[in-house]
Coordinates of C-alpha atoms and ligand atoms in Angstrom, one line a residue:
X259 CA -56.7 12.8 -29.3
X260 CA -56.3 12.6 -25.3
X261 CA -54.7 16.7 -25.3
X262 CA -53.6 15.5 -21.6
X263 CA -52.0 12.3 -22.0
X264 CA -50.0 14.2 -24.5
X265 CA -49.5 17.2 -22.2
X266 CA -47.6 14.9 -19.4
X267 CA -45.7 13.2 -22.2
X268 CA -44.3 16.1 -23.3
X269 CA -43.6 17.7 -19.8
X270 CA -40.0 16.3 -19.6
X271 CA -37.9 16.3 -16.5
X272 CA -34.5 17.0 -18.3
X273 CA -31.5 16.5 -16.3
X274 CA -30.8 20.5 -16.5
X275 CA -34.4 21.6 -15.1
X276 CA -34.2 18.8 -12.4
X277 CA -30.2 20.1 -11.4
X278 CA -31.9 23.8 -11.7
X279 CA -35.0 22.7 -9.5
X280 CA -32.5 21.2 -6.7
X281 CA -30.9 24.8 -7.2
X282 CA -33.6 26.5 -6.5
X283 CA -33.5 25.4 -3.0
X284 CA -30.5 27.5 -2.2
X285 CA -31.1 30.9 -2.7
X286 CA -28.0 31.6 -2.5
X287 CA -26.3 29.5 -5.1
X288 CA -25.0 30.8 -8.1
X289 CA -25.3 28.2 -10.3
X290 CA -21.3 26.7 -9.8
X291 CA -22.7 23.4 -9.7
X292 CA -25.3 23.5 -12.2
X293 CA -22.4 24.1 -14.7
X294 CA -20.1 21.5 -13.8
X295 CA -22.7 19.0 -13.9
X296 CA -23.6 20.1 -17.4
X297 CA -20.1 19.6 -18.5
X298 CA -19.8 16.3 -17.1
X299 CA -23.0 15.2 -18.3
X300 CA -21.6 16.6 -21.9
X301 CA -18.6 14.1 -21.0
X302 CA -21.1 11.6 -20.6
X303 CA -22.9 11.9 -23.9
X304 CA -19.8 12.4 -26.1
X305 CA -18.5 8.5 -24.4
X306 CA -21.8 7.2 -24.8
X307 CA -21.6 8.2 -28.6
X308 CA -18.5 6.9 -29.0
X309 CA -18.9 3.7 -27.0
X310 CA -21.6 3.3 -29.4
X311 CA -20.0 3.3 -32.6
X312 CA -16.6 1.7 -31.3
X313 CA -16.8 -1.0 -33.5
X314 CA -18.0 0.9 -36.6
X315 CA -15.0 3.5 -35.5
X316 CA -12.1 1.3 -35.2
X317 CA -12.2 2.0 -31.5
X318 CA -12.4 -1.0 -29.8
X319 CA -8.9 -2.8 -29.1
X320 CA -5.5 -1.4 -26.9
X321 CA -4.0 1.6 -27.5
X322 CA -0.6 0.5 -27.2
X323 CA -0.2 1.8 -23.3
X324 CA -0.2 0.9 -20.1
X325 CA -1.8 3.0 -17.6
X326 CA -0.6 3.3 -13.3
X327 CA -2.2 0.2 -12.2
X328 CA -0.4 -1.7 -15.0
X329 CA -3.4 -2.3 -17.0
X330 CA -3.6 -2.4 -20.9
X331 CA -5.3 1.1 -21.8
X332 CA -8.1 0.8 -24.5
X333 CA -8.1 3.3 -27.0
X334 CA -11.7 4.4 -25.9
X335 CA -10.4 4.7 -22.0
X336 CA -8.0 6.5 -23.7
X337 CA -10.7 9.2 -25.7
X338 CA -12.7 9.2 -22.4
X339 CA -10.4 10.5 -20.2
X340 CA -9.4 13.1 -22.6
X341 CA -12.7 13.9 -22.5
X342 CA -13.5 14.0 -19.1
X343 CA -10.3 16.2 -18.4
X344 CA -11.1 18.7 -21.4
X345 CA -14.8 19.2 -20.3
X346 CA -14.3 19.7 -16.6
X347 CA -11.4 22.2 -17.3
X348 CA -13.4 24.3 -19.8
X349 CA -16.3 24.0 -17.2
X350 CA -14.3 26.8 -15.5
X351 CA -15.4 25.3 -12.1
X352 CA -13.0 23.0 -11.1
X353 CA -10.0 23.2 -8.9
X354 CA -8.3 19.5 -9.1
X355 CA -9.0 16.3 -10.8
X356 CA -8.0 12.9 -10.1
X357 CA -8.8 10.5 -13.3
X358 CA -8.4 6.7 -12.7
X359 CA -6.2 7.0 -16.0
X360 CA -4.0 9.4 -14.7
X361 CA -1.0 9.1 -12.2
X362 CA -0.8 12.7 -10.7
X363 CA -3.9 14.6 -9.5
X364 CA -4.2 17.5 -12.4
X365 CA -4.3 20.8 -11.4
X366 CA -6.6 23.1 -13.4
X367 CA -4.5 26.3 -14.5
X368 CA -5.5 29.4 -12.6
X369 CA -7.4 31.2 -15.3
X370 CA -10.0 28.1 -15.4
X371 CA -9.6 27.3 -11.9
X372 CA -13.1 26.9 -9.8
X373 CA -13.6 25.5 -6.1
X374 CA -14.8 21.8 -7.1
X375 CA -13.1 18.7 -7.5
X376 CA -13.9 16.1 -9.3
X377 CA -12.5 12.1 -9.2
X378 CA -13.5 9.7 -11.4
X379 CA -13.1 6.7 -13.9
X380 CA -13.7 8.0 -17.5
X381 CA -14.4 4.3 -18.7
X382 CA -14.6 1.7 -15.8
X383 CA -15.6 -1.9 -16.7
X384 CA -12.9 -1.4 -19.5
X385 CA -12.0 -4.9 -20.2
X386 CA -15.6 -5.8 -21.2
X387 CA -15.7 -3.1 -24.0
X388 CA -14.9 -5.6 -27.0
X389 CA -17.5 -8.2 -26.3
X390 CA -20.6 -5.5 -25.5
X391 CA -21.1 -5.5 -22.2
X392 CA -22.1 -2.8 -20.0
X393 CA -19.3 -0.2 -19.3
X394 CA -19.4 3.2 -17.4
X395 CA -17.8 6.5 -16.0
X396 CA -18.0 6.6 -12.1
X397 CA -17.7 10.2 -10.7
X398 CA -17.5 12.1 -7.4
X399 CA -17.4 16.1 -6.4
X400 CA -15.6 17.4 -3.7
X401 CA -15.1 21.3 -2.7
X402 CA -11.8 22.4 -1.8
X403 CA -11.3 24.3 1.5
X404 CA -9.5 27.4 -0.2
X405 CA -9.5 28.2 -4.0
X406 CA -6.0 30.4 -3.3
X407 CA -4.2 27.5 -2.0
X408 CA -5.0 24.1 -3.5
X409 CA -3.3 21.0 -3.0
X410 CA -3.4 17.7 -2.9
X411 CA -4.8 17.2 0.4
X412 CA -7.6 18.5 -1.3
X413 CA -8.2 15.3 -3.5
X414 CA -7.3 13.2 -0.1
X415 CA -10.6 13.7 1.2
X416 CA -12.9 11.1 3.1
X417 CA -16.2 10.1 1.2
X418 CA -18.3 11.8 3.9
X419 CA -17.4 14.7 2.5
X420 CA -18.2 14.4 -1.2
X421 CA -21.4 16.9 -2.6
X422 CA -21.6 15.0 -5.1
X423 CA -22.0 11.7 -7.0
X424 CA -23.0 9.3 -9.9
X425 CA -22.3 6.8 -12.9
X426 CA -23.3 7.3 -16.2
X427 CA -23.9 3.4 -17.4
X428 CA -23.3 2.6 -21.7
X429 CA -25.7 -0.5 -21.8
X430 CA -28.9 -1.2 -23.8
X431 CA -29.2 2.4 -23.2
X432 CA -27.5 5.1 -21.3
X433 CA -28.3 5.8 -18.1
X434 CA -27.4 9.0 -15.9
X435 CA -27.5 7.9 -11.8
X436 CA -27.1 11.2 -9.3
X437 CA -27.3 12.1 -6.2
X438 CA -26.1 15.5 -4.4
X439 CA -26.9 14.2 -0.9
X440 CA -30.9 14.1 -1.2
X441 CA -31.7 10.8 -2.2
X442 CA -31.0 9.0 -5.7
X443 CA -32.5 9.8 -9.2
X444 CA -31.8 7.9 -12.6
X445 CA -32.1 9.9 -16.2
X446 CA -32.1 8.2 -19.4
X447 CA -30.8 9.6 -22.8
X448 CA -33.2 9.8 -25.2
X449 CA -30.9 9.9 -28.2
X450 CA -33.5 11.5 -30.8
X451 CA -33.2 14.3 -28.3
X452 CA -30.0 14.4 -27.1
X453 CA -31.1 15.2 -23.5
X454 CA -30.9 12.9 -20.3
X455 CA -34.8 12.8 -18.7
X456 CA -35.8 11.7 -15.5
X457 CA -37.4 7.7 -15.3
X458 CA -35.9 6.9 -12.2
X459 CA -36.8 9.3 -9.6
X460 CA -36.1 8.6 -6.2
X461 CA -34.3 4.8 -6.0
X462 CA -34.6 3.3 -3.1
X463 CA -32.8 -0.1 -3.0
X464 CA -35.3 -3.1 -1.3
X465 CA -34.5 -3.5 2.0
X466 CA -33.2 -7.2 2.1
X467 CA -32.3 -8.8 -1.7
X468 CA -32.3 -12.4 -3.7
X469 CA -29.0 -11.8 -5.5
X470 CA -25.1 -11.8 -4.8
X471 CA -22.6 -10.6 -6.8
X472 CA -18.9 -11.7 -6.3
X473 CA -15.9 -12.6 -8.4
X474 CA -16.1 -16.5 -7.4
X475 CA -13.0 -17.6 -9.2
X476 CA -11.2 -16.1 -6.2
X477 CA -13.2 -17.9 -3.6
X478 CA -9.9 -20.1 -2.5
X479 CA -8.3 -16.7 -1.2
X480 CA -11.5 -15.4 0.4
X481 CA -11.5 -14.5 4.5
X482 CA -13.5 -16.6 6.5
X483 CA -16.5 -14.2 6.9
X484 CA -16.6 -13.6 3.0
X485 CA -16.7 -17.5 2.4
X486 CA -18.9 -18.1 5.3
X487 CA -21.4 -15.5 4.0
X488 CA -21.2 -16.6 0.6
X489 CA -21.9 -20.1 2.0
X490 CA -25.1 -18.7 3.7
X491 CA -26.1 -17.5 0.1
X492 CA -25.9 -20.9 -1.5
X493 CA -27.0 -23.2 1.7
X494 CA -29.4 -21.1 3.8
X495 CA -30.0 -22.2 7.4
X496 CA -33.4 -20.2 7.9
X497 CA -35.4 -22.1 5.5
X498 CA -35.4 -19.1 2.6
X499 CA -34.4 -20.3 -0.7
X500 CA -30.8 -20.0 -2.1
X501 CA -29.5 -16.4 -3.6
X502 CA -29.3 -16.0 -6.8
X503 CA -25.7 -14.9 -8.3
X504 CA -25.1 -12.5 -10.8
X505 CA -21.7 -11.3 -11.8
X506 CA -21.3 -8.8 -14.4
X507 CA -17.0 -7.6 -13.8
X508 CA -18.7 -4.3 -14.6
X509 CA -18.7 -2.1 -11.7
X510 CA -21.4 -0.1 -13.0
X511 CA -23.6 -2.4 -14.0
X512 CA -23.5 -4.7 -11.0
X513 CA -24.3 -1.8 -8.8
X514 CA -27.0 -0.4 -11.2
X515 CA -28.4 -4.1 -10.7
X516 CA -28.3 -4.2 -7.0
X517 CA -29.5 -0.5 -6.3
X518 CA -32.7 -1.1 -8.4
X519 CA -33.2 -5.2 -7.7
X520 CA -31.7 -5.0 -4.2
X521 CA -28.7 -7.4 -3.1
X522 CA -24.9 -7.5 -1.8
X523 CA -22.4 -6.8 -4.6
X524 CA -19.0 -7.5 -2.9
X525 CA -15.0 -7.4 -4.2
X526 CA -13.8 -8.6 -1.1
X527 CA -10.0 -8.4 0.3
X528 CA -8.3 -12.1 0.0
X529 CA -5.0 -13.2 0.3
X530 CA -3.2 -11.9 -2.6
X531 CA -5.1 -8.5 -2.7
X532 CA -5.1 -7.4 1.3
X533 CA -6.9 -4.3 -0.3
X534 CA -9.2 -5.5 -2.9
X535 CA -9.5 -4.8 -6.4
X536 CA -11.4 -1.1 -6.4
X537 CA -10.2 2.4 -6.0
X538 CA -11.0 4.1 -3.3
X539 CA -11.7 7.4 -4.0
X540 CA -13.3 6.9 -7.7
X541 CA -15.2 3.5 -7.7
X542 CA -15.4 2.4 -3.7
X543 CA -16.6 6.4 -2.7
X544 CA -19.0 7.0 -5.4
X545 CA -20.5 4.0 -5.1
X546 CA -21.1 4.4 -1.2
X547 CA -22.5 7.4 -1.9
X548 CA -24.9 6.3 -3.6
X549 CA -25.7 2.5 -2.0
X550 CA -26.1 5.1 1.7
X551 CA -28.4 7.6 -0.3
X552 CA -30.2 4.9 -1.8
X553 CA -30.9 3.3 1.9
X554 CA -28.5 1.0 1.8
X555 CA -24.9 0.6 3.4
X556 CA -21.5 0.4 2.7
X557 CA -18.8 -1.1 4.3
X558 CA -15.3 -2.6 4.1
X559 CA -15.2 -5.6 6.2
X560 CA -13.8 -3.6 9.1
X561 CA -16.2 0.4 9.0
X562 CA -18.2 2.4 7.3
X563 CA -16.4 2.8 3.6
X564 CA -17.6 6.8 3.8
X565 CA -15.1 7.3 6.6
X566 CA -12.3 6.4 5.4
X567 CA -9.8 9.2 4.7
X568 CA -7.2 8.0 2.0
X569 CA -3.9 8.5 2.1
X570 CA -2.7 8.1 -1.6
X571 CA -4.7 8.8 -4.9
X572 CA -5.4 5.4 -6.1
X573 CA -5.7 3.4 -3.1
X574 CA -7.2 0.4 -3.2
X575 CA -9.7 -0.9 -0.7
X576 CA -12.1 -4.1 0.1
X577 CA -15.9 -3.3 -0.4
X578 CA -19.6 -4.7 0.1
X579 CA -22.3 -2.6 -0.9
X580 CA -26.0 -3.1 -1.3
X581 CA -29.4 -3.5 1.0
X582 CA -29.2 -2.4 4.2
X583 CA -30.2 -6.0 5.9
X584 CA -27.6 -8.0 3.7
X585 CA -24.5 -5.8 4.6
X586 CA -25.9 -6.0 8.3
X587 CA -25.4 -9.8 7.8
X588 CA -21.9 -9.3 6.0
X589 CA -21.4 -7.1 9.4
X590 CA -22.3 -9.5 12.3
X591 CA -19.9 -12.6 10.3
X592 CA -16.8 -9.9 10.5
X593 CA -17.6 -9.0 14.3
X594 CA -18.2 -12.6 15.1
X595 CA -14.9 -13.2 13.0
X596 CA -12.9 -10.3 15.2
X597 CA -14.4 -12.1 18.7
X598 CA -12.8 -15.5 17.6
X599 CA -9.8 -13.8 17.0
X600 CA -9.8 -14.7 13.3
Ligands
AFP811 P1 -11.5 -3.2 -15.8 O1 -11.7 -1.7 -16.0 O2 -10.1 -3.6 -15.9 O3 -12.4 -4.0 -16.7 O4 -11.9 -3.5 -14.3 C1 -13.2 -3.3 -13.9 C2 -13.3 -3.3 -12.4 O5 -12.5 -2.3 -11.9 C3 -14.7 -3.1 -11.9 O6 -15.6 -2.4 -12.9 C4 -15.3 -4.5 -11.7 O7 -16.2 -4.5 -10.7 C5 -14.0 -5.3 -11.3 O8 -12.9 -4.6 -11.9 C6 -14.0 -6.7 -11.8 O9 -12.8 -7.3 -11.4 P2 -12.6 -8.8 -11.6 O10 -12.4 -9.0 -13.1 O11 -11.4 -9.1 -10.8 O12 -13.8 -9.6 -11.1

C-alpha cells in the first residue's frame, strides 16, 4: 500500500480550513467572516440537495407568483431564497440583505444584526431548472460603514467595494467559486462527505479565449460595436480561426465556462433593453469580481462595471466579462464607436 499517496489523499483542503487559513492572515480578525461564509455555504448545500431531488420532490414547476421583475417564481427559487434569508440571519453577522427575489432590502432585526451585507440571487438561471441544466446562487459581501445606523445606502454600494464574492454552481456536480480579494479558488462537494474541498485553487482565466457567449436571438437589436465584434468572432480578419459560441442562458455556468476555458461572455444593452438583462448589484458585481480577480476584466460598454455606484436595488445594467485581451477588443470597438459619433 503507497502510506503516502494515501496520506495526500486524505489531507483535504475543506472550504472551512481554507476560509480559516485566509484568516489567519489577520491577526486581528475575529472570525465574523469565517461564520457568515459558513452559513452561506450551509445555504449552498441545503439548494444543492434540493435542486437535486426536485423532480423526485415535486419541486420543479411555478409556484403560483410573480416576483419584482415580473418573472414566474419557481417553487425552488422560492425555497432558496427562504433559505438564503434564514441562514444569513441566524449567521448573526449580517446587517442588510438584498435577494434578487425580494423587492425591499431586508433589514436584519437588532438582536441578530452583524456589520456585513450580503446581495445575491438564491437560484439564478431559474428558467432552466425543469429541463436539467446548470443553475446557481450568485453572492456578494459588503461591510456597512456603521452597525448603529444602517440604511439603505448601505446596499447602494459600488462593486469596488465588495470583500467578498462567489457562485455556488448545481451542475454535474456542485461547485463552490470564492474570492475575498486574493485571487480565485473553486471547492467541490463531495456529497459522501458533505464538505466543499478545494480542486480549483487559484483560477486564472487564459489570457485571450476561442469561445463567445451571447444571447444571438437578439442580434437585430444589438449596438454597432456588439454586432461588429460578434462579426469579428465569426469572420476574423487576422487569419485566426472563427470563435467558437457557446450559450448556456445560465449565468453561472457561462461564467464558470469562460473563467476556467477563457472567452467573452456578453448580455449586451440593445434597443429594447437600454440596460441589459442582469442585475447590477447581484449578478453584473459578483461576477466582476471575480472575472478582475481571475485576471480578467469587466466592463459595460461605456467603464469599468466595478465602478459603478447604483442608484436603485435591482438595477439593471449591460455587461462583457471574460479574458483580459477579448474585453480589450470589446473596448477599442466602443471607443472607436464614441469617435464616430455612433
Ligand atoms: P432566469 O433566472 O429567468 O432563467 O434568467 C437567467 C439570467 O438572469 C442569467 O442567468 C442568464 O445569463 C440570462 O438571464 C439569460 O437571459 P436570456 O434568456 O435573455 O438569454
Amino acid at each position: 500500500m503507497d502510506y503516502e499517496a494515501d496520506t495526500s489523499r486524505t489531507d483535504l483542503m475543506t472550504i472551512t480550513r481554507f476560509v480559516l487559513n485566509e484568516q489567519s492572515k489577520y491577526p486581528e480578525s475575529r472570525g465574523d467572516f469565517t461564520i457568515l461564509l459558513s452559513h452561506v455555504v450551509l445555504g449552498c448545500k441545503f439548494v444543492c440537495s434540493s435542486v437535486n431531488k426536485a423532480g423526485l420532490a415535486k419541486l420543479l414547476g411555478l409556484a403560483g407568483d410573480t416576483n419584482i421583475q415580473g418573472e414566474e417564481q419557481k417553487k425552488l427559487d422560492v425555497l432558496s431564497n427562504e433559505v438564503f434569508v434564514k441562514a444569513l440571519i441566524s449567521s448573526g453577522r449580517t446587517c442588510l440583505l438584498v435577494s434578487e427575489e425580494v423587492e425591499e432590502a431586508i433589514f436584519v432585526p437588532p438582536s441578530h444584526r452583524g456589520k456585513y451585507i450580503v446581495v445575491f440571487d438564491p437560484l439564478d438561471g431559474s428558467s432552466n431548472i425543469d429541463c436539467g441544466v446548470s443553475i446557481g446562487t450568485i453572492f456578494g459581501i459588503y461591510m456597512v460603514e456603521d452597525e448603529t445606523k444602517v440604511s439603505l445606502e448601505d446596499a447602494l454600494q459600488p462593486g469596488n467595494k465588495l470583500l467578498a464574492a462567489g457562485y455556488c454552481m448545481y451542475g454535474s456536480s456542485c461547485t463552490f467559486v470564492l474570492s475575498t480579494g486574493n485571487g480565485v479558488n473553486g471547492f467541490t462537494l463531495d456529497p459522501s462527505l458533505g464538505e466543499f474541498i478545494l480542486t480549483h485553487p487559484n483560477i486564472k482565466i487564459p489570457r485571450k479565449g476561442k469561445i463567445y457567449s451571447v444571447n444571438e436571438g437578439n442580434a437585430k437589436n444589438w449596438d454597432e460595436p456588439t454586432t461588429k465584434y460578434v462579426q469579428k468572432c465569426k469572420f476574423p480578419q487576422d487569419g485566426l480561426p472563427p470563435k467558437s459560441l457557446r450559450y448556456i442562458g445560465s449565468m453561472v455556468a457561462d461564467i464558470h465556462r469562460t473563467l476556467l476555458y477563457g472567452g467573452i461572455f456578453m448580455y449586451p444593452a440593445d434597443i429594447k433593453s437600454p440596460n441589459g438583462k442582469l442585475r447590477l448589484l447581484y449578478e453584473v458585481f459578483p461576477m466582476s469580481y471575480l472575472m478582475e480577480q481571475a485576471g480578467g476584466q469587466a466592463f459595460t460598454g461605456k467603464q469599468r462595471a466595478l465602478d459603478l455606484v447604483p442608484k436603485q436595488l435591482h438595477e439593471r445594467s449591460p455587461i462583457f466579462l471574460g479574458s483580459y485581451d477579448d474585453i480589450e477588443q470589446m473596448k477599442e470597438l466602443y471607443a472607436a464607436s464614441k469617435a464616430d459619433g455612433a
